[in-house]
mmCIF file of C-alpha atoms and ligand atoms in Angstrom:
data_model
loop_
_atom_site.group_PDB
_atom_site.id
_atom_site.type_symbol
_atom_site.label_atom_id
_atom_site.label_comp_id
_atom_site.label_asym_id
_atom_site.label_seq_id
_atom_site.Cartn_x
_atom_site.Cartn_y
_atom_site.Cartn_z
ATOM 1 C CA UNK C 1 13.134 22.931 -4.431
ATOM 2 C CA UNK C 2 11.908 22.986 -0.578
ATOM 3 C CA UNK C 3 9.372 20.166 -0.483
ATOM 4 C CA UNK C 4 8.795 20.191 2.977
ATOM 5 C CA UNK C 5 5.619 20.613 4.818
ATOM 6 C CA UNK C 6 4.182 20.413 8.199
ATOM 7 C CA UNK C 7 1.872 18.015 9.076
ATOM 8 C CA UNK C 8 0.524 17.634 13.069
ATOM 9 C CA UNK C 9 3.323 19.998 14.132
ATOM 10 C CA UNK C 10 5.959 17.586 12.622
ATOM 11 C CA UNK C 11 8.316 18.506 9.780
ATOM 12 C CA UNK C 12 8.016 16.309 7.045
ATOM 13 C CA UNK C 13 10.763 16.375 4.327
ATOM 14 C CA UNK C 14 7.891 16.147 1.380
ATOM 15 C CA UNK C 15 3.838 15.813 1.808
ATOM 16 C CA UNK C 16 3.741 12.264 0.735
ATOM 17 C CA UNK C 17 2.626 9.548 3.480
ATOM 18 C CA UNK C 18 2.309 5.955 2.875
ATOM 19 C CA UNK C 19 -1.064 5.317 4.403
ATOM 20 C CA UNK C 20 -2.055 2.686 6.900
ATOM 21 C CA UNK C 21 -2.095 -0.956 5.039
ATOM 22 C CA UNK C 22 0.290 -4.254 4.614
ATOM 23 C CA UNK C 23 2.518 -1.997 2.798
ATOM 24 C CA UNK C 24 3.372 -0.488 6.296
ATOM 25 C CA UNK C 25 3.103 -3.664 8.228
ATOM 26 C CA UNK C 26 6.536 -5.002 8.337
ATOM 27 C CA UNK C 27 9.904 -3.231 8.782
ATOM 28 C CA UNK C 28 11.102 -4.493 5.535
ATOM 29 C CA UNK C 29 8.339 -2.613 3.865
ATOM 30 C CA UNK C 30 8.600 0.314 5.601
ATOM 31 C CA UNK C 31 12.349 0.792 5.006
ATOM 32 C CA UNK C 32 11.807 0.552 1.293
ATOM 33 C CA UNK C 33 9.227 3.310 1.896
ATOM 34 C CA UNK C 34 11.678 5.597 3.491
ATOM 35 C CA UNK C 35 14.205 4.950 1.090
ATOM 36 C CA UNK C 36 11.981 5.713 -1.574
ATOM 37 C CA UNK C 37 11.522 9.117 -0.077
ATOM 38 C CA UNK C 38 7.846 8.542 1.915
ATOM 39 C CA UNK C 39 7.711 11.926 3.976
ATOM 40 C CA UNK C 40 6.262 9.839 6.841
ATOM 41 C CA UNK C 41 4.758 6.579 7.751
ATOM 42 C CA UNK C 42 1.290 5.393 8.949
ATOM 43 C CA UNK C 43 1.555 1.950 10.331
ATOM 44 C CA UNK C 44 -0.815 -0.719 9.593
ATOM 45 C CA UNK C 45 -3.956 -0.290 12.036
ATOM 46 C CA UNK C 46 -3.889 -2.154 15.469
ATOM 47 C CA UNK C 47 -7.638 -3.103 15.692
ATOM 48 C CA UNK C 48 -9.131 -2.735 19.168
ATOM 49 C CA UNK C 49 -11.514 -5.687 18.381
ATOM 50 C CA UNK C 50 -8.692 -8.038 17.274
ATOM 51 C CA UNK C 51 -7.112 -7.715 20.193
ATOM 52 C CA UNK C 52 -10.297 -7.871 22.500
ATOM 53 C CA UNK C 53 -11.032 -11.154 20.475
ATOM 54 C CA UNK C 54 -7.603 -12.673 21.059
ATOM 55 C CA UNK C 55 -7.618 -11.954 24.943
ATOM 56 C CA UNK C 56 -11.320 -13.542 25.313
ATOM 57 C CA UNK C 57 -10.193 -16.482 23.107
ATOM 58 C CA UNK C 58 -7.070 -17.050 25.701
ATOM 59 C CA UNK C 59 -9.495 -16.692 28.651
ATOM 60 C CA UNK C 60 -12.035 -19.214 27.156
ATOM 61 C CA UNK C 61 -9.225 -21.568 26.459
ATOM 62 C CA UNK C 62 -8.623 -22.115 30.065
ATOM 63 C CA UNK C 63 -11.722 -22.297 32.073
ATOM 64 C CA UNK C 64 -10.111 -21.498 35.285
ATOM 65 C CA UNK C 65 -10.142 -18.084 34.798
ATOM 66 C CA UNK C 66 -13.635 -17.724 34.699
ATOM 67 C CA UNK C 67 -13.583 -18.521 38.693
ATOM 68 C CA UNK C 68 -11.440 -15.534 39.223
ATOM 69 C CA UNK C 69 -12.645 -12.064 38.260
ATOM 70 C CA UNK C 70 -8.915 -10.639 38.923
ATOM 71 C CA UNK C 71 -7.613 -13.357 36.966
ATOM 72 C CA UNK C 72 -9.715 -12.346 33.875
ATOM 73 C CA UNK C 73 -8.327 -8.906 34.222
ATOM 74 C CA UNK C 74 -5.111 -10.024 34.473
ATOM 75 C CA UNK C 75 -4.993 -12.379 31.239
ATOM 76 C CA UNK C 76 -7.101 -9.901 29.397
ATOM 77 C CA UNK C 77 -4.754 -7.012 30.201
ATOM 78 C CA UNK C 78 -1.647 -9.666 29.524
ATOM 79 C CA UNK C 79 -3.029 -10.434 25.851
ATOM 80 C CA UNK C 80 -3.626 -7.314 24.986
ATOM 81 C CA UNK C 81 -0.236 -5.997 25.995
ATOM 82 C CA UNK C 82 1.367 -8.916 24.193
ATOM 83 C CA UNK C 83 -0.779 -7.604 21.023
ATOM 84 C CA UNK C 84 0.669 -4.383 20.967
ATOM 85 C CA UNK C 85 4.089 -5.594 21.896
ATOM 86 C CA UNK C 86 4.797 -6.568 18.515
ATOM 87 C CA UNK C 87 3.577 -2.902 17.409
ATOM 88 C CA UNK C 88 6.088 -1.194 19.908
ATOM 89 C CA UNK C 89 9.384 -3.098 18.535
ATOM 90 C CA UNK C 90 8.295 -2.374 14.838
ATOM 91 C CA UNK C 91 8.184 1.322 15.998
ATOM 92 C CA UNK C 92 11.674 0.856 17.747
ATOM 93 C CA UNK C 93 13.313 -0.745 14.776
ATOM 94 C CA UNK C 94 11.854 1.949 12.369
ATOM 95 C CA UNK C 95 12.961 4.773 14.561
ATOM 96 C CA UNK C 96 16.595 2.979 14.988
ATOM 97 C CA UNK C 97 16.852 2.922 11.328
ATOM 98 C CA UNK C 98 15.786 6.597 10.300
ATOM 99 C CA UNK C 99 14.760 9.630 12.888
ATOM 100 C CA UNK C 100 13.853 11.961 10.176
ATOM 101 C CA UNK C 101 10.940 10.157 8.879
ATOM 102 C CA UNK C 102 7.867 10.463 11.339
ATOM 103 C CA UNK C 103 6.153 7.326 12.271
ATOM 104 C CA UNK C 104 2.445 7.646 12.841
ATOM 105 C CA UNK C 105 0.764 4.561 14.868
ATOM 106 C CA UNK C 106 -3.035 3.959 13.681
ATOM 107 C CA UNK C 107 -5.134 2.837 15.990
ATOM 108 C CA UNK C 108 -8.785 1.499 15.149
ATOM 109 C CA UNK C 109 -10.947 2.309 17.821
ATOM 110 C CA UNK C 110 -14.294 1.317 18.511
ATOM 111 C CA UNK C 111 -14.905 2.352 21.974
ATOM 112 C CA UNK C 112 -13.364 4.923 24.578
ATOM 113 C CA UNK C 113 -12.529 2.319 26.746
ATOM 114 C CA UNK C 114 -9.152 0.512 25.792
ATOM 115 C CA UNK C 115 -6.989 2.392 23.873
ATOM 116 C CA UNK C 116 -6.363 5.678 26.026
ATOM 117 C CA UNK C 117 -4.101 3.426 28.217
ATOM 118 C CA UNK C 118 -2.475 1.826 25.415
ATOM 119 C CA UNK C 119 -1.904 4.558 23.477
ATOM 120 C CA UNK C 120 0.740 5.817 26.041
ATOM 121 C CA UNK C 121 3.090 2.791 25.187
ATOM 122 C CA UNK C 122 3.444 4.324 21.493
ATOM 123 C CA UNK C 123 4.594 7.488 22.700
ATOM 124 C CA UNK C 124 6.891 5.826 24.930
ATOM 125 C CA UNK C 125 8.126 3.542 22.084
ATOM 126 C CA UNK C 126 9.064 6.637 19.829
ATOM 127 C CA UNK C 127 6.065 7.090 17.863
ATOM 128 C CA UNK C 128 5.813 10.834 16.366
ATOM 129 C CA UNK C 129 1.878 10.826 16.176
ATOM 130 C CA UNK C 130 -1.222 8.757 16.472
ATOM 131 C CA UNK C 131 -3.822 8.094 13.819
ATOM 132 C CA UNK C 132 -7.058 7.018 15.155
ATOM 133 C CA UNK C 133 -9.041 5.287 12.759
ATOM 134 C CA UNK C 134 -12.256 5.371 13.895
ATOM 135 C CA UNK C 135 -15.383 3.864 12.016
ATOM 136 C CA UNK C 136 -18.370 3.157 13.859
ATOM 137 C CA UNK C 137 -21.267 2.077 11.601
ATOM 138 C CA UNK C 138 -24.666 1.894 12.423
ATOM 139 C CA UNK C 139 -26.262 -1.041 10.981
ATOM 140 C CA UNK C 140 -29.717 -0.468 12.628
ATOM 141 C CA UNK C 141 -32.363 1.716 12.184
ATOM 142 C CA UNK C 142 -32.394 3.354 15.846
ATOM 143 C CA UNK C 143 -28.925 4.765 16.509
ATOM 144 C CA UNK C 144 -29.028 8.444 16.077
ATOM 145 C CA UNK C 145 -26.274 10.340 14.071
ATOM 146 C CA UNK C 146 -25.541 12.649 17.013
ATOM 147 C CA UNK C 147 -24.649 9.694 19.489
ATOM 148 C CA UNK C 148 -22.343 8.377 16.859
ATOM 149 C CA UNK C 149 -20.663 11.771 16.712
ATOM 150 C CA UNK C 150 -20.348 12.088 20.607
ATOM 151 C CA UNK C 151 -18.675 8.477 20.458
ATOM 152 C CA UNK C 152 -15.890 9.834 18.060
ATOM 153 C CA UNK C 153 -15.507 12.855 20.180
ATOM 154 C CA UNK C 154 -15.241 10.989 23.668
ATOM 155 C CA UNK C 155 -12.484 8.767 21.891
ATOM 156 C CA UNK C 156 -10.274 11.649 21.005
ATOM 157 C CA UNK C 157 -10.613 13.109 24.486
ATOM 158 C CA UNK C 158 -9.777 10.124 26.121
ATOM 159 C CA UNK C 159 -6.638 9.581 24.415
ATOM 160 C CA UNK C 160 -5.895 13.046 24.291
ATOM 161 C CA UNK C 161 -5.696 12.774 28.328
ATOM 162 C CA UNK C 162 -3.358 10.187 27.866
ATOM 163 C CA UNK C 163 -0.788 11.025 25.659
ATOM 164 C CA UNK C 164 1.385 14.111 24.697
ATOM 165 C CA UNK C 165 1.697 13.141 21.066
ATOM 166 C CA UNK C 166 -0.191 14.714 18.083
ATOM 167 C CA UNK C 167 -3.700 12.981 17.221
ATOM 168 C CA UNK C 168 -5.276 12.863 13.940
ATOM 169 C CA UNK C 169 -8.667 11.358 12.991
ATOM 170 C CA UNK C 170 -9.165 9.558 10.080
ATOM 171 C CA UNK C 171 -12.857 9.351 9.192
ATOM 172 C CA UNK C 172 -15.145 8.117 6.536
ATOM 173 C CA UNK C 173 -17.329 10.246 4.230
ATOM 174 C CA UNK C 174 -20.609 9.160 5.474
ATOM 175 C CA UNK C 175 -21.755 12.011 7.955
ATOM 176 C CA UNK C 176 -24.627 14.403 7.706
ATOM 177 C CA UNK C 177 -22.520 17.389 8.177
ATOM 178 C CA UNK C 178 -18.991 16.724 7.613
ATOM 179 C CA UNK C 179 -18.429 20.344 8.423
ATOM 180 C CA UNK C 180 -19.650 20.125 11.958
ATOM 181 C CA UNK C 181 -18.248 16.638 12.927
ATOM 182 C CA UNK C 182 -14.761 18.092 11.728
ATOM 183 C CA UNK C 183 -15.250 21.075 13.948
ATOM 184 C CA UNK C 184 -16.348 18.890 16.824
ATOM 185 C CA UNK C 185 -12.899 16.601 16.252
ATOM 186 C CA UNK C 186 -10.740 19.570 16.260
ATOM 187 C CA UNK C 187 -12.322 20.867 19.345
ATOM 188 C CA UNK C 188 -11.930 17.618 21.105
ATOM 189 C CA UNK C 189 -8.165 18.014 20.387
ATOM 190 C CA UNK C 190 -7.478 16.448 16.809
ATOM 191 C CA UNK C 191 -4.622 18.317 15.058
ATOM 192 C CA UNK C 192 -5.371 16.805 11.887
ATOM 193 C CA UNK C 193 -7.875 14.977 9.755
ATOM 194 C CA UNK C 194 -7.473 12.102 7.303
ATOM 195 C CA UNK C 195 -9.967 12.688 4.465
ATOM 196 C CA UNK C 196 -11.213 9.876 3.900
ATOM 197 C CA UNK C 197 -10.906 6.481 4.628
ATOM 198 C CA UNK C 198 -11.906 3.984 1.732
ATOM 199 C CA UNK C 199 -13.762 1.335 3.748
ATOM 200 C CA UNK C 200 -14.073 -2.333 2.875
ATOM 201 C CA UNK C 201 -16.508 -2.867 0.153
ATOM 202 C CA UNK C 202 -18.305 -6.086 -0.501
ATOM 203 C CA UNK C 203 -18.929 -7.186 -4.053
ATOM 204 C CA UNK C 204 -21.175 -9.747 -5.854
ATOM 205 C CA UNK C 205 -19.945 -12.257 -8.198
ATOM 206 C CA UNK C 206 -22.842 -12.815 -10.663
ATOM 207 C CA UNK C 207 -21.642 -16.237 -12.230
ATOM 208 C CA UNK C 208 -21.237 -17.835 -8.699
ATOM 209 C CA UNK C 209 -23.934 -15.411 -6.902
ATOM 210 C CA UNK C 210 -21.482 -15.093 -3.897
ATOM 211 C CA UNK C 211 -19.946 -12.610 -1.967
ATOM 212 C CA UNK C 212 -16.553 -11.459 -3.165
ATOM 213 C CA UNK C 213 -13.705 -9.659 -1.647
ATOM 214 C CA UNK C 214 -11.611 -8.411 -4.597
ATOM 215 C CA UNK C 215 -12.707 -4.882 -4.605
ATOM 216 C CA UNK C 216 -9.997 -3.568 -2.174
ATOM 217 C CA UNK C 217 -8.056 -1.040 -4.420
ATOM 218 C CA UNK C 218 -9.326 2.423 -5.492
ATOM 219 C CA UNK C 219 -9.568 3.973 -8.655
ATOM 220 C CA UNK C 220 -8.372 7.133 -9.604
ATOM 221 C CA UNK C 221 -11.851 8.622 -10.294
ATOM 222 C CA UNK C 222 -12.618 8.297 -6.574
ATOM 223 C CA UNK C 223 -10.112 11.295 -5.402
ATOM 224 C CA UNK C 224 -12.784 14.027 -6.185
ATOM 225 C CA UNK C 225 -14.576 13.264 -2.964
ATOM 226 C CA UNK C 226 -11.816 14.153 -0.742
ATOM 227 C CA UNK C 227 -10.923 16.918 -3.005
ATOM 228 C CA UNK C 228 -14.246 18.498 -2.336
ATOM 229 C CA UNK C 229 -13.975 18.474 1.298
ATOM 230 C CA UNK C 230 -10.094 19.159 1.557
ATOM 231 C CA UNK C 231 -11.104 22.253 -0.328
ATOM 232 C CA UNK C 232 -14.112 23.066 1.978
ATOM 233 C CA UNK C 233 -12.562 22.118 5.393
ATOM 234 C CA UNK C 234 -9.193 23.918 4.507
ATOM 235 C CA UNK C 235 -10.744 27.293 4.437
ATOM 236 C CA UNK C 236 -12.774 27.012 7.675
ATOM 237 C CA UNK C 237 -10.432 24.396 10.001
ATOM 238 C CA UNK C 238 -7.426 25.390 12.182
ATOM 239 C CA UNK C 239 -6.139 21.926 11.851
ATOM 240 C CA UNK C 240 -3.873 19.991 9.046
ATOM 241 C CA UNK C 241 -5.963 18.039 6.496
ATOM 242 C CA UNK C 242 -4.443 14.603 4.915
ATOM 243 C CA UNK C 243 -5.914 13.555 1.653
ATOM 244 C CA UNK C 244 -6.391 9.965 1.248
ATOM 245 C CA UNK C 245 -8.379 7.869 -0.998
ATOM 246 C CA UNK C 246 -7.977 7.630 -5.048
ATOM 247 C CA UNK C 247 -4.752 9.350 -5.191
ATOM 248 C CA UNK C 248 -2.724 7.749 -8.004
ATOM 249 C CA UNK C 249 -0.464 10.346 -9.764
ATOM 250 C CA UNK C 250 1.289 13.440 -9.070
ATOM 251 C CA UNK C 251 -1.798 15.297 -10.988
ATOM 252 C CA UNK C 252 -3.734 14.106 -8.045
ATOM 253 C CA UNK C 253 -1.183 14.972 -5.431
ATOM 254 C CA UNK C 254 -0.768 18.665 -6.776
ATOM 255 C CA UNK C 255 -4.891 19.026 -6.831
ATOM 256 C CA UNK C 256 -5.037 17.899 -3.101
ATOM 257 C CA UNK C 257 -2.130 20.401 -2.411
ATOM 258 C CA UNK C 258 -4.207 23.293 -4.415
ATOM 259 C CA UNK C 259 -7.020 22.144 -2.335
ATOM 260 C CA UNK C 260 -5.459 23.073 0.768
ATOM 261 C CA UNK C 261 -3.999 19.536 2.039
ATOM 262 C CA UNK C 262 -0.982 19.402 4.388
ATOM 263 C CA UNK C 263 -0.148 15.834 3.376
ATOM 264 C CA UNK C 264 -1.176 13.107 0.983
ATOM 265 C CA UNK C 265 -1.588 9.713 1.553
ATOM 266 C CA UNK C 266 -0.830 7.049 -0.902
ATOM 267 C CA UNK C 267 -1.972 3.378 -0.545
ATOM 268 C CA UNK C 268 -3.715 1.551 -3.665
ATOM 269 C CA UNK C 269 -1.099 3.434 -6.091
ATOM 270 C CA UNK C 270 1.825 1.990 -4.394
ATOM 271 C CA UNK C 271 -0.111 -1.472 -4.254
ATOM 272 C CA UNK C 272 -0.647 -1.277 -8.203
ATOM 273 C CA UNK C 273 2.856 0.037 -9.151
ATOM 274 C CA UNK C 274 5.179 -0.890 -6.029
ATOM 275 C CA UNK C 275 6.803 1.089 -3.257
ATOM 276 C CA UNK C 276 9.383 2.551 -5.825
ATOM 277 C CA UNK C 277 6.467 4.730 -7.519
ATOM 278 C CA UNK C 278 7.025 6.806 -4.650
ATOM 279 C CA UNK C 279 10.029 8.295 -6.383
ATOM 280 C CA UNK C 280 8.556 8.678 -9.901
ATOM 281 C CA UNK C 281 5.586 10.727 -7.892
ATOM 282 C CA UNK C 282 8.084 12.795 -5.984
ATOM 283 C CA UNK C 283 10.054 13.760 -9.392
ATOM 284 C CA UNK C 284 7.134 14.627 -11.137
ATOM 285 C CA UNK C 285 5.851 16.661 -8.549
ATOM 286 C CA UNK C 286 9.153 18.930 -8.529
ATOM 287 C CA UNK C 287 9.142 18.928 -12.333
ATOM 288 C CA UNK C 288 5.225 20.671 -11.860
ATOM 289 C CA UNK C 289 6.890 22.869 -9.669
ATOM 290 C CA UNK C 290 9.727 23.724 -11.751
ATOM 291 C CA UNK C 291 7.351 24.330 -14.781
ATOM 292 C CA UNK C 292 5.007 26.464 -12.285
ATOM 293 C CA UNK C 293 7.846 28.513 -10.766
ATOM 294 C CA UNK C 294 7.100 27.317 -7.414
ATOM 295 C CA UNK C 295 9.836 26.941 -5.028
ATOM 296 C CA UNK C 296 8.243 25.547 -2.243
ATOM 297 C CA UNK C 297 4.941 23.757 -1.191
ATOM 298 C CA UNK C 298 3.900 26.898 0.778
ATOM 299 C CA UNK C 299 3.947 28.682 -2.348
ATOM 300 C CA UNK C 300 0.824 26.982 -3.707
ATOM 301 C CA UNK C 301 -0.656 25.006 -0.984
ATOM 302 C CA UNK C 302 -4.257 26.053 -0.982
ATOM 303 C CA UNK C 303 -4.064 28.387 -3.528
ATOM 304 C CA UNK C 304 -7.529 27.352 -5.390
ATOM 305 C CA UNK C 305 -9.432 26.505 -2.630
ATOM 306 C CA UNK C 306 -8.663 30.156 -0.984
ATOM 307 C CA UNK C 307 -9.823 32.042 -4.075
ATOM 308 C CA UNK C 308 -13.428 32.857 -3.289
ATOM 309 C CA UNK C 309 -14.553 32.800 -7.048
ATOM 310 C CA UNK C 310 -13.709 28.991 -6.809
ATOM 311 C CA UNK C 311 -16.023 28.259 -3.731
ATOM 312 C CA UNK C 312 -19.333 27.963 -5.524
ATOM 313 C CA UNK C 313 -17.872 25.005 -7.545
ATOM 314 C CA UNK C 314 -17.088 23.147 -4.221
ATOM 315 C CA UNK C 315 -20.541 23.516 -2.998
ATOM 316 C CA UNK C 316 -22.440 22.617 -5.692
ATOM 317 C CA UNK C 317 -23.971 19.074 -5.549
ATOM 318 C CA UNK C 318 -26.551 19.169 -8.179
ATOM 319 C CA UNK C 319 -26.063 19.042 -12.191
ATOM 320 C CA UNK C 320 -27.559 22.116 -13.574
ATOM 321 C CA UNK C 321 -29.048 21.482 -16.819
ATOM 322 C CA UNK C 322 -27.274 24.827 -18.365
ATOM 323 C CA UNK C 323 -23.940 23.372 -17.291
ATOM 324 C CA UNK C 324 -23.869 19.981 -19.055
ATOM 325 C CA UNK C 325 -26.389 20.059 -22.034
HETATM 326 C C1 FMN L 401 -5.238 -3.740 1.751
HETATM 327 C C2 FMN L 401 -5.598 -2.783 2.436
HETATM 328 C C3 FMN L 401 -5.457 -2.951 3.959
HETATM 329 C C4 FMN L 401 -5.717 -1.436 4.505
HETATM 330 N N1 FMN L 401 -5.481 -1.437 6.153
HETATM 331 C C5 FMN L 401 -6.027 -0.298 6.575
HETATM 332 C C6 FMN L 401 -5.760 0.092 8.054
HETATM 333 O O1 FMN L 401 -5.452 -1.019 8.949
HETATM 334 N N2 FMN L 401 -6.094 1.018 8.693
HETATM 335 C C7 FMN L 401 -6.376 2.138 8.012
HETATM 336 O O2 FMN L 401 -6.695 3.083 8.425
HETATM 337 N N3 FMN L 401 -6.818 1.985 6.292
HETATM 338 C C8 FMN L 401 -6.458 1.045 5.840
HETATM 339 N N4 FMN L 401 -6.537 0.824 4.753
HETATM 340 C C9 FMN L 401 -6.921 1.927 3.907
HETATM 341 C C10 FMN L 401 -6.057 2.891 3.277
HETATM 342 O O3 FMN L 401 -4.922 3.239 4.392
HETATM 343 C C11 FMN L 401 -6.529 3.937 2.658
HETATM 344 O O4 FMN L 401 -6.910 4.967 3.287
HETATM 345 C C12 FMN L 401 -7.533 3.408 1.135
HETATM 346 O O5 FMN L 401 -6.910 2.528 0.749
HETATM 347 C C13 FMN L 401 -7.675 4.601 0.288
HETATM 348 O O6 FMN L 401 -6.477 5.252 -0.298
HETATM 349 P P1 FMN L 401 -5.986 4.927 -1.660
HETATM 350 O O7 FMN L 401 -6.910 4.940 -2.479
HETATM 351 O O8 FMN L 401 -4.795 5.222 -1.799
HETATM 352 O O9 FMN L 401 -5.838 3.190 -1.796
HETATM 353 C C14 FMN L 401 -6.439 -0.210 3.788
HETATM 354 C C15 FMN L 401 -6.101 -0.320 2.586
HETATM 355 C C16 FMN L 401 -6.012 -1.419 1.815
HETATM 356 C C17 FMN L 401 -5.927 -1.564 0.357
#
C-alpha cells in the first residue's frame, strides 16, 4: 500500500505531520515521532518577538551599549543569532538521525524585517521547508483588513527573496475572504497553506473569577472548519493544503484527504494519547484504504471536494429550516 504524498514539493512517506508544538521542540520527542512513523515534522516555532525581547533585555542590562548605536546593533544581532543557534543545532541533529523525514522549520513572524535574513540559516542547517506562522491580530478599531493582508504578503515576499526552500504559511481562520488572502499568499510565493492555526484562547473560571489558561487542546468537533476551507480551496488553488485543528482520529484524516488536503497536522491528539498514537492512526488509515480498495493516497485525495454535486454543501453557511426541522 502506498501512503506517500507530496507536500511542498517534498516526498512524505505518509501524509501525517506532527504539528508545531512542544512535541517537536526537543530531539528526543522528534526522534519518537520519526520512529512512530511521522511523515514530516514541523518544529516548535521560533518566535520573533521572543528573540527581539531577549536582545532588548541584554542591551538594557549593560547600559554602555546605549552610547554606541553600532554596539546596540551588534549585540542585538548577536543575541538573536544565539537564540536561533539552538534551533539550528536541533535541525542538524534530526537530519543526522533521519534523512527521509522532512523537517519543516516554523517561524512566528510579526514583521517582515528580521526573519528573511535568519531564514537563510535554516536552509544552511539542512531544513527542508519553512512554515511561516503568521498571526497579526488587530486589537484596535482603526486597522483596515487590507493593510493586514498586505503585511502577510510582504513577509512571504521578503522571506522568498532570501531562501530557496519551499514556504508554507500557517494562518488562522479570521479573514473576511479566505479565498482572496489564500490566492494572494500563493501569488507571493507560498507553496502551501496550513488551515488553520488554533490560537491561544483565554477562558474564565467562574468560581475564582480569574482568567485561566487551560484551554489549549482542541476537540474533535473543531475539525469541520478546516474541512470546509480545505474542500473549497483545494479546488481553486495551485498549492498544497495542510489540514490542522481538531484532527483526532483516522476518520478525520480520511475526511481531510477526501477534501483535498496533501497533508494532515496532528497536535492535540498526540498530547492526549501520546506520540505512539501516530502508529495507530497510520494502521487504521491503511485498514480503511484496504476496505475501500484504494492502493494509494492519490486514488482518493480530493475525491469528495472535486465532485461538483458536493460544492453547495461546502458553500452553505445558514441553517435552512427545511433541512433541520
Ligand atoms: C502546547 C501547544 C503549543 C503550540 N505551539 C505552536 C507553535 O509554536 N507554533 C505553531 O504554529 N503552532 C503551535 N501550536 C498549534 C498547533 O500546531 C496546532 O496548529 C493546533 O494545536 C491545532 O491542532 P490540533 O487540533 O491538532 O491541536 C501549539 C499548540 C499547542 C497545544
